[in-house]
PDB file of C-alpha atoms in Angstrom:
ATOM      1  CA  GLY I   1       0.041  -0.104  -0.018  1.00 55.00           C
ATOM      2  CA  ALA I   2       1.079   3.634  -0.579  1.00 78.00           C
ATOM      3  CA  GLY I   3       1.639   4.700   2.902  1.00 92.00           C
ATOM      4  CA  VAL I   4       4.185   7.573   4.282  1.00 96.00           C
ATOM      5  CA  SER I   5       7.872   6.967   3.047  1.00 96.00           C
ATOM      6  CA  GLN I   6      10.936   8.446   4.142  1.00 97.00           C
ATOM      7  CA  SER I   7      14.277   8.670   2.697  1.00 96.00           C
ATOM      8  CA  PRO I   8      16.920   7.895   3.393  1.00 97.00           C
ATOM      9  CA  ARG I   9      15.976   5.501   6.162  1.00 96.00           C
ATOM     10  CA  TYR I  10      19.679   5.847   7.790  1.00 96.00           C
ATOM     11  CA  LYS I  11      21.911   8.838   7.657  1.00 97.00           C
ATOM     12  CA  VAL I  12      25.508   9.086   9.187  1.00 97.00           C
ATOM     13  CA  ALA I  13      26.816  12.678   9.120  1.00 97.00           C
ATOM     14  CA  LYS I  14      29.997  14.397  10.434  1.00 97.00           C
ATOM     15  CA  ARG I  15      29.436  17.196  12.838  1.00 97.00           C
ATOM     16  CA  GLY I  16      29.196  20.358  10.726  1.00 97.00           C
ATOM     17  CA  GLN I  17      27.478  18.928   7.883  1.00 97.00           C
ATOM     18  CA  ASP I  18      24.312  19.713   6.157  1.00 97.00           C
ATOM     19  CA  VAL I  19      21.708  16.729   6.008  1.00 98.00           C
ATOM     20  CA  ALA I  20      18.380  16.782   4.105  1.00 98.00           C
ATOM     21  CA  LEU I  21      15.456  14.128   4.924  1.00 98.00           C
ATOM     22  CA  ARG I  22      12.674  13.705   2.712  1.00 98.00           C
ATOM     23  CA  CYS I  23       9.139  12.718   3.472  1.00 98.00           C
ATOM     24  CA  ASP I  24       6.652  11.481   0.744  1.00 97.00           C
ATOM     25  CA  PRO I  25       3.066  11.480   2.327  1.00 97.00           C
ATOM     26  CA  ILE I  26       0.135   9.513   1.489  1.00 96.00           C
ATOM     27  CA  SER I  27      -1.019  10.921  -1.804  1.00 94.00           C
ATOM     28  CA  GLY I  28      -3.978  13.547  -1.092  1.00 93.00           C
ATOM     29  CA  HIS I  29      -3.255  13.932   2.496  1.00 95.00           C
ATOM     30  CA  VAL I  30      -3.373  17.777   3.452  1.00 95.00           C
ATOM     31  CA  SER I  31      -1.472  17.889   6.558  1.00 94.00           C
ATOM     32  CA  LEU I  32       2.017  16.977   7.093  1.00 95.00           C
ATOM     33  CA  PHE I  33       3.884  16.751  10.383  1.00 95.00           C
ATOM     34  CA  TRP I  34       7.323  16.147  11.456  1.00 97.00           C
ATOM     35  CA  TYR I  35       8.622  14.742  14.763  1.00 96.00           C
ATOM     36  CA  GLN I  36      11.999  14.182  16.451  1.00 96.00           C
ATOM     37  CA  GLN I  37      12.490  11.111  18.473  1.00 94.00           C
ATOM     38  CA  ALA I  38      15.564  10.612  20.630  1.00 93.00           C
ATOM     39  CA  LEU I  39      16.629   7.196  21.646  1.00 89.00           C
ATOM     40  CA  GLY I  40      14.068   5.530  24.179  1.00 86.00           C
ATOM     41  CA  GLN I  41      11.754   8.456  24.117  1.00 89.00           C
ATOM     42  CA  GLY I  42       8.330   9.644  22.462  1.00 90.00           C
ATOM     43  CA  PRO I  43       8.397  11.537  19.619  1.00 92.00           C
ATOM     44  CA  GLU I  44       8.455  15.319  19.972  1.00 92.00           C
ATOM     45  CA  PHE I  45       6.493  17.860  17.576  1.00 92.00           C
ATOM     46  CA  LEU I  46       8.837  19.896  15.401  1.00 95.00           C
ATOM     47  CA  THR I  47       6.513  21.598  12.800  1.00 95.00           C
ATOM     48  CA  TYR I  48       3.538  21.458  10.491  1.00 93.00           C
ATOM     49  CA  PHE I  49       2.274  21.928   7.204  1.00 95.00           C
ATOM     50  CA  GLN I  50      -1.113  22.373   5.723  1.00 94.00           C
ATOM     51  CA  ASN I  51      -0.663  22.110   2.001  1.00 95.00           C
ATOM     52  CA  GLU I  52       2.330  24.169   1.312  1.00 95.00           C
ATOM     53  CA  ALA I  53       1.606  26.593   4.232  1.00 95.00           C
ATOM     54  CA  GLN I  54       3.913  25.859   7.266  1.00 95.00           C
ATOM     55  CA  LEU I  55       1.387  26.973  10.135  1.00 93.00           C
ATOM     56  CA  ASP I  56       3.566  25.980  13.129  1.00 91.00           C
ATOM     57  CA  LYS I  57       7.221  25.580  13.517  1.00 92.00           C
ATOM     58  CA  SER I  58       7.425  26.216  17.106  1.00 91.00           C
ATOM     59  CA  GLY I  59       9.093  22.632  17.797  1.00 92.00           C
ATOM     60  CA  LEU I  60      12.061  23.408  15.587  1.00 96.00           C
ATOM     61  CA  PRO I  61      15.088  23.505  18.127  1.00 93.00           C
ATOM     62  CA  SER I  62      17.076  25.896  16.498  1.00 94.00           C
ATOM     63  CA  ASP I  63      17.493  28.119  13.465  1.00 95.00           C
ATOM     64  CA  ARG I  64      19.674  25.517  11.936  1.00 97.00           C
ATOM     65  CA  PHE I  65      16.463  23.499  11.214  1.00 97.00           C
ATOM     66  CA  PHE I  66      14.367  24.159   8.349  1.00 97.00           C
ATOM     67  CA  ALA I  67      11.643  22.366   6.397  1.00 98.00           C
ATOM     68  CA  GLU I  68       9.672  23.260   3.513  1.00 97.00           C
ATOM     69  CA  ARG I  69       6.917  21.727   1.554  1.00 97.00           C
ATOM     70  CA  PRO I  70       6.862  23.748  -1.598  1.00 96.00           C
ATOM     71  CA  GLU I  71       4.269  21.929  -3.833  1.00 94.00           C
ATOM     72  CA  GLY I  72       2.012  20.694  -0.752  1.00 92.00           C
ATOM     73  CA  SER I  73       3.080  17.075  -1.272  1.00 95.00           C
ATOM     74  CA  VAL I  74       6.707  15.989  -0.828  1.00 97.00           C
ATOM     75  CA  SER I  75       8.300  17.818   2.272  1.00 98.00           C
ATOM     76  CA  THR I  76      12.170  18.110   3.292  1.00 98.00           C
ATOM     77  CA  LEU I  77      13.498  18.750   6.637  1.00 98.00           C
ATOM     78  CA  LYS I  78      17.192  20.294   6.270  1.00 98.00           C
ATOM     79  CA  ILE I  79      19.546  20.383   9.258  1.00 98.00           C
ATOM     80  CA  GLN I  80      22.529  22.850   8.700  1.00 97.00           C
ATOM     81  CA  ARG I  81      25.712  22.498  10.613  1.00 97.00           C
ATOM     82  CA  THR I  82      24.759  19.176  12.335  1.00 97.00           C
ATOM     83  CA  GLN I  83      25.452  18.515  15.927  1.00 97.00           C
ATOM     84  CA  GLN I  84      25.737  15.371  17.975  1.00 96.00           C
ATOM     85  CA  GLU I  85      22.601  16.154  19.804  1.00 95.00           C
ATOM     86  CA  ASP I  86      20.915  16.123  16.335  1.00 97.00           C
ATOM     87  CA  SER I  87      21.220  12.430  16.424  1.00 97.00           C
ATOM     88  CA  ALA I  88      17.837  11.063  16.414  1.00 97.00           C
ATOM     89  CA  VAL I  89      14.990   9.501  14.507  1.00 96.00           C
ATOM     90  CA  TYR I  90      13.021  11.800  12.580  1.00 97.00           C
ATOM     91  CA  LEU I  91       9.546  10.847  11.851  1.00 96.00           C
ATOM     92  CA  CYS I  92       7.181  12.293   9.447  1.00 97.00           C
ATOM     93  CA  ALA I  93       3.380  11.736   9.447  1.00 94.00           C
ATOM     94  CA  SER I  94       0.377  12.705   7.350  1.00 94.00           C
ATOM     95  CA  SER I  95      -3.466  13.111   7.959  1.00 92.00           C
ATOM     96  CA  LEU I  96      -5.954  13.637   5.485  1.00 92.00           C
ATOM     97  CA  THR I  97      -7.482  17.109   6.344  1.00 88.00           C
ATOM     98  CA  SER I  98      -6.810  19.899   8.633  1.00 80.00           C
ATOM     99  CA  GLY I  99      -4.742  17.652  11.230  1.00 68.00           C
ATOM    100  CA  SER I 100      -7.297  18.341  13.923  1.00 77.00           C
ATOM    101  CA  PRO I 101      -6.505  16.339  17.217  1.00 72.00           C
ATOM    102  CA  GLY I 102      -9.374  13.755  16.239  1.00 76.00           C
ATOM    103  CA  GLU I 103      -7.807  12.965  12.917  1.00 84.00           C
ATOM    104  CA  THR I 104      -5.432   9.806  12.512  1.00 86.00           C
ATOM    105  CA  GLN I 105      -1.748  10.737  11.425  1.00 89.00           C
ATOM    106  CA  TYR I 106      -0.207   8.042   9.506  1.00 92.00           C
ATOM    107  CA  PHE I 107       3.536   7.843  10.376  1.00 94.00           C
ATOM    108  CA  GLY I 108       6.411   6.864   8.110  1.00 95.00           C
ATOM    109  CA  PRO I 109       9.122   4.484   9.173  1.00 94.00           C
ATOM    110  CA  GLY I 110      11.519   7.529  10.203  1.00 96.00           C
ATOM    111  CA  THR I 111      15.086   8.194   9.014  1.00 97.00           C
ATOM    112  CA  ARG I 112      17.759   7.515  11.716  1.00 96.00           C
ATOM    113  CA  LEU I 113      20.229  10.224  11.820  1.00 97.00           C
ATOM    114  CA  LEU I 114      23.508   9.848  13.483  1.00 97.00           C
ATOM    115  CA  VAL I 115      26.306  12.576  14.029  1.00 97.00           C
ATOM    116  CA  LEU I 116      29.703  11.568  14.320  1.00 95.00           C
TER     117      LEU I 116
ATOM    118  CA  LYS H   1       7.753  17.960  33.031  1.00 56.00           C
ATOM    119  CA  ASN H   2       6.246  15.984  30.443  1.00 63.00           C
ATOM    120  CA  GLN H   3       2.577  16.388  30.219  1.00 89.00           C
ATOM    121  CA  VAL H   4       2.086  12.765  29.533  1.00 93.00           C
ATOM    122  CA  GLU H   5       3.939  10.151  31.448  1.00 94.00           C
ATOM    123  CA  GLN H   6       3.831   6.456  31.214  1.00 96.00           C
ATOM    124  CA  SER H   7       4.748   3.578  33.349  1.00 96.00           C
ATOM    125  CA  PRO H   8       6.214   1.235  33.347  1.00 96.00           C
ATOM    126  CA  GLN H   9       9.137   2.135  31.313  1.00 95.00           C
ATOM    127  CA  SER H  10      10.002  -1.268  30.162  1.00 96.00           C
ATOM    128  CA  LEU H  11       8.063  -4.717  30.817  1.00 96.00           C
ATOM    129  CA  ILE H  12       9.092  -8.399  30.218  1.00 98.00           C
ATOM    130  CA  ILE H  13       6.243 -10.899  30.077  1.00 97.00           C
ATOM    131  CA  LEU H  14       5.909 -14.390  29.154  1.00 97.00           C
ATOM    132  CA  GLU H  15       3.931 -15.360  25.838  1.00 97.00           C
ATOM    133  CA  GLY H  16       0.099 -15.977  26.661  1.00 97.00           C
ATOM    134  CA  LYS H  17       0.087 -13.636  29.735  1.00 97.00           C
ATOM    135  CA  ASN H  18      -1.939 -10.296  30.203  1.00 97.00           C
ATOM    136  CA  CYS H  19      -0.300  -6.977  31.159  1.00 97.00           C
ATOM    137  CA  THR H  20      -1.710  -3.371  31.532  1.00 98.00           C
ATOM    138  CA  LEU H  21       0.209  -0.176  30.712  1.00 98.00           C
ATOM    139  CA  GLN H  22      -0.458   3.135  32.588  1.00 98.00           C
ATOM    140  CA  CYS H  23      -0.661   6.750  31.087  1.00 97.00           C
ATOM    141  CA  ASN H  24      -1.313   9.899  33.301  1.00 96.00           C
ATOM    142  CA  TYR H  25      -1.499  13.212  31.618  1.00 94.00           C
ATOM    143  CA  THR H  26      -1.937  16.769  32.729  1.00 92.00           C
ATOM    144  CA  VAL H  27      -2.838  18.361  29.436  1.00 84.00           C
ATOM    145  CA  SER H  28      -5.733  20.611  29.384  1.00 80.00           C
ATOM    146  CA  PRO H  29      -8.037  20.855  28.008  1.00 82.00           C
ATOM    147  CA  PHE H  30      -8.654  17.349  27.130  1.00 85.00           C
ATOM    148  CA  SER H  31     -10.067  16.201  23.667  1.00 85.00           C
ATOM    149  CA  ASN H  32      -8.941  12.837  23.097  1.00 91.00           C
ATOM    150  CA  LEU H  33      -6.283  10.238  23.985  1.00 94.00           C
ATOM    151  CA  ARG H  34      -4.765   7.650  21.553  1.00 94.00           C
ATOM    152  CA  TRP H  35      -2.477   4.711  22.113  1.00 96.00           C
ATOM    153  CA  TYR H  36       0.092   4.134  19.436  1.00 95.00           C
ATOM    154  CA  LYS H  37       2.068   0.889  18.917  1.00 96.00           C
ATOM    155  CA  GLN H  38       5.460   1.371  17.632  1.00 94.00           C
ATOM    156  CA  ASP H  39       7.345  -1.834  16.435  1.00 94.00           C
ATOM    157  CA  THR H  40      11.427  -1.609  16.248  1.00 91.00           C
ATOM    158  CA  GLY H  41      12.522   0.812  13.538  1.00 88.00           C
ATOM    159  CA  ARG H  42       9.165   1.480  12.533  1.00 91.00           C
ATOM    160  CA  GLY H  43       6.714   4.366  12.853  1.00 91.00           C
ATOM    161  CA  PRO H  44       3.948   4.512  15.578  1.00 93.00           C
ATOM    162  CA  VAL H  45       0.655   3.104  14.274  1.00 93.00           C
ATOM    163  CA  SER H  46      -2.591   4.163  16.278  1.00 91.00           C
ATOM    164  CA  LEU H  47      -4.602   1.129  18.309  1.00 94.00           C
ATOM    165  CA  THR H  48      -7.261   3.182  19.812  1.00 93.00           C
ATOM    166  CA  ILE H  49      -8.402   6.526  20.385  1.00 92.00           C
ATOM    167  CA  MET H  50     -10.456   7.663  23.289  1.00 92.00           C
ATOM    168  CA  THR H  51     -12.842  10.731  23.675  1.00 90.00           C
ATOM    169  CA  PHE H  52     -13.922  12.302  26.870  1.00 84.00           C
ATOM    170  CA  SER H  53     -17.110  10.357  27.022  1.00 87.00           C
ATOM    171  CA  GLU H  54     -15.760   6.826  26.735  1.00 89.00           C
ATOM    172  CA  ASN H  55     -14.534   4.944  29.386  1.00 91.00           C
ATOM    173  CA  THR H  56     -13.645   1.555  27.663  1.00 95.00           C
ATOM    174  CA  LYS H  57     -12.653   0.730  23.964  1.00 94.00           C
ATOM    175  CA  SER H  58     -11.339  -2.677  22.746  1.00 93.00           C
ATOM    176  CA  ASN H  59      -9.388  -3.618  19.326  1.00 91.00           C
ATOM    177  CA  GLY H  60      -9.082  -7.045  19.544  1.00 94.00           C
ATOM    178  CA  ARG H  61      -6.883  -8.287  22.246  1.00 96.00           C
ATOM    179  CA  TYR H  62      -6.089  -4.499  23.258  1.00 96.00           C
ATOM    180  CA  THR H  63      -8.456  -2.783  25.522  1.00 96.00           C
ATOM    181  CA  ALA H  64      -8.165   0.681  26.561  1.00 96.00           C
ATOM    182  CA  THR H  65      -9.589   2.645  29.609  1.00 96.00           C
ATOM    183  CA  LEU H  66     -10.180   6.174  30.188  1.00 95.00           C
ATOM    184  CA  ASP H  67     -10.690   7.997  33.439  1.00 93.00           C
ATOM    185  CA  ALA H  68     -10.949  11.864  32.658  1.00 89.00           C
ATOM    186  CA  ASP H  69     -11.739  12.684  36.413  1.00 90.00           C
ATOM    187  CA  THR H  70      -8.269  11.264  37.548  1.00 93.00           C
ATOM    188  CA  LYS H  71      -6.688  12.018  33.917  1.00 93.00           C
ATOM    189  CA  GLN H  72      -5.413   8.264  33.437  1.00 95.00           C
ATOM    190  CA  SER H  73      -5.775   5.900  30.864  1.00 97.00           C
ATOM    191  CA  SER H  74      -4.597   2.288  30.670  1.00 97.00           C
ATOM    192  CA  LEU H  75      -3.851  -0.342  27.813  1.00 98.00           C
ATOM    193  CA  HIS H  76      -4.600  -3.764  28.588  1.00 97.00           C
ATOM    194  CA  ILE H  77      -2.943  -6.546  26.342  1.00 97.00           C
ATOM    195  CA  THR H  78      -4.829  -9.885  26.820  1.00 97.00           C
ATOM    196  CA  ALA H  79      -3.346 -13.325  25.938  1.00 97.00           C
ATOM    197  CA  SER H  80       0.118 -11.723  24.579  1.00 97.00           C
ATOM    198  CA  GLN H  81       1.899 -12.935  21.604  1.00 97.00           C
ATOM    199  CA  LEU H  82       5.378 -12.626  20.535  1.00 97.00           C
ATOM    200  CA  SER H  83       4.371  -9.853  17.948  1.00 96.00           C
ATOM    201  CA  ASP H  84       3.165  -7.692  20.694  1.00 97.00           C
ATOM    202  CA  SER H  85       6.721  -6.881  21.526  1.00 97.00           C
ATOM    203  CA  ALA H  86       6.884  -3.009  20.776  1.00 97.00           C
ATOM    204  CA  SER H  87       6.515   0.223  22.516  1.00 96.00           C
ATOM    205  CA  TYR H  88       3.199   1.640  23.340  1.00 97.00           C
ATOM    206  CA  ILE H  89       3.028   5.264  23.313  1.00 96.00           C
ATOM    207  CA  CYS H  90       0.063   7.223  25.092  1.00 96.00           C
ATOM    208  CA  VAL H  91      -0.636  10.658  22.895  1.00 94.00           C
ATOM    209  CA  VAL H  92      -2.898  13.486  24.026  1.00 92.00           C
ATOM    210  CA  PRO H  93      -3.314  16.833  22.078  1.00 86.00           C
ATOM    211  CA  ASN H  94      -2.260  19.961  23.883  1.00 79.00           C
ATOM    212  CA  ALA H  95      -4.104  23.311  23.851  1.00 71.00           C
ATOM    213  CA  GLY H  96      -2.345  24.168  20.558  1.00 68.00           C
ATOM    214  CA  ASN H  97      -3.923  20.879  18.964  1.00 68.00           C
ATOM    215  CA  MET H  98      -0.262  19.727  18.638  1.00 80.00           C
ATOM    216  CA  LEU H  99       0.307  15.931  19.543  1.00 86.00           C
ATOM    217  CA  THR H 100       1.974  15.462  23.100  1.00 89.00           C
ATOM    218  CA  PHE H 101       3.768  12.147  23.401  1.00 92.00           C
ATOM    219  CA  GLY H 102       4.593   9.914  26.370  1.00 94.00           C
ATOM    220  CA  GLY H 103       7.830   8.555  26.672  1.00 93.00           C
ATOM    221  CA  GLY H 104       6.357   5.035  25.779  1.00 95.00           C
ATOM    222  CA  THR H 105       6.418   1.622  27.641  1.00 97.00           C
ATOM    223  CA  ARG H 106       8.975  -1.002  25.845  1.00 96.00           C
ATOM    224  CA  LEU H 107       7.276  -4.229  26.251  1.00 97.00           C
ATOM    225  CA  MET H 108       8.818  -7.276  25.429  1.00 97.00           C
ATOM    226  CA  VAL H 109       7.230 -10.660  25.210  1.00 97.00           C
ATOM    227  CA  LYS H 110       9.296 -13.700  25.749  1.00 97.00           C
ATOM    228  CA  PRO H 111       8.415 -17.349  24.723  1.00 96.00           C
TER     229      PRO H 111
END
């Protein structure tokens, strides 16, 4: 089935490198979310898009993190000058309409980022 | 302080046994609570959603309960199977309608 896909699945970066993580949501889904999940922890919200509009980026930990969804479908999370504390799994989720709390979010498998 | 706390952090049970996972939340106002299952290396998958008026909801061998007065929820797994080994995450939307996740309970079912 055509679920949420993410690439790459694994990424190893040297400290200071820039990385780009891709998310392909379920076709036709309006809302897209990015989460960061540290080892052994629950996911934490990073940012939210409704179509191409980034409606909430309050969870982005620093200005090194940047997300975009220019055509309202595929999204890219970019991390500049990566630091070791950026090591985590980055999860993408999509939902059919407005992303209201009652609406199911469908998660991708995540990208596991390791910064050395 | 995390607004969604889960216990225990980890749990090991034998195949066929039952177990109960706990979730306490302080998120307010309350709209709903979800339990997600996250297999290793995979994204979370929704198991059940509880709204304010619901006390109990079942999904196969999974039964979730909600006490909105005490702000507690539990997830009971009956007749556990090896495939139940996963992290179980309790999720409550915050005032900004963004999801607040608990830290999860890591369940291991042994044969």
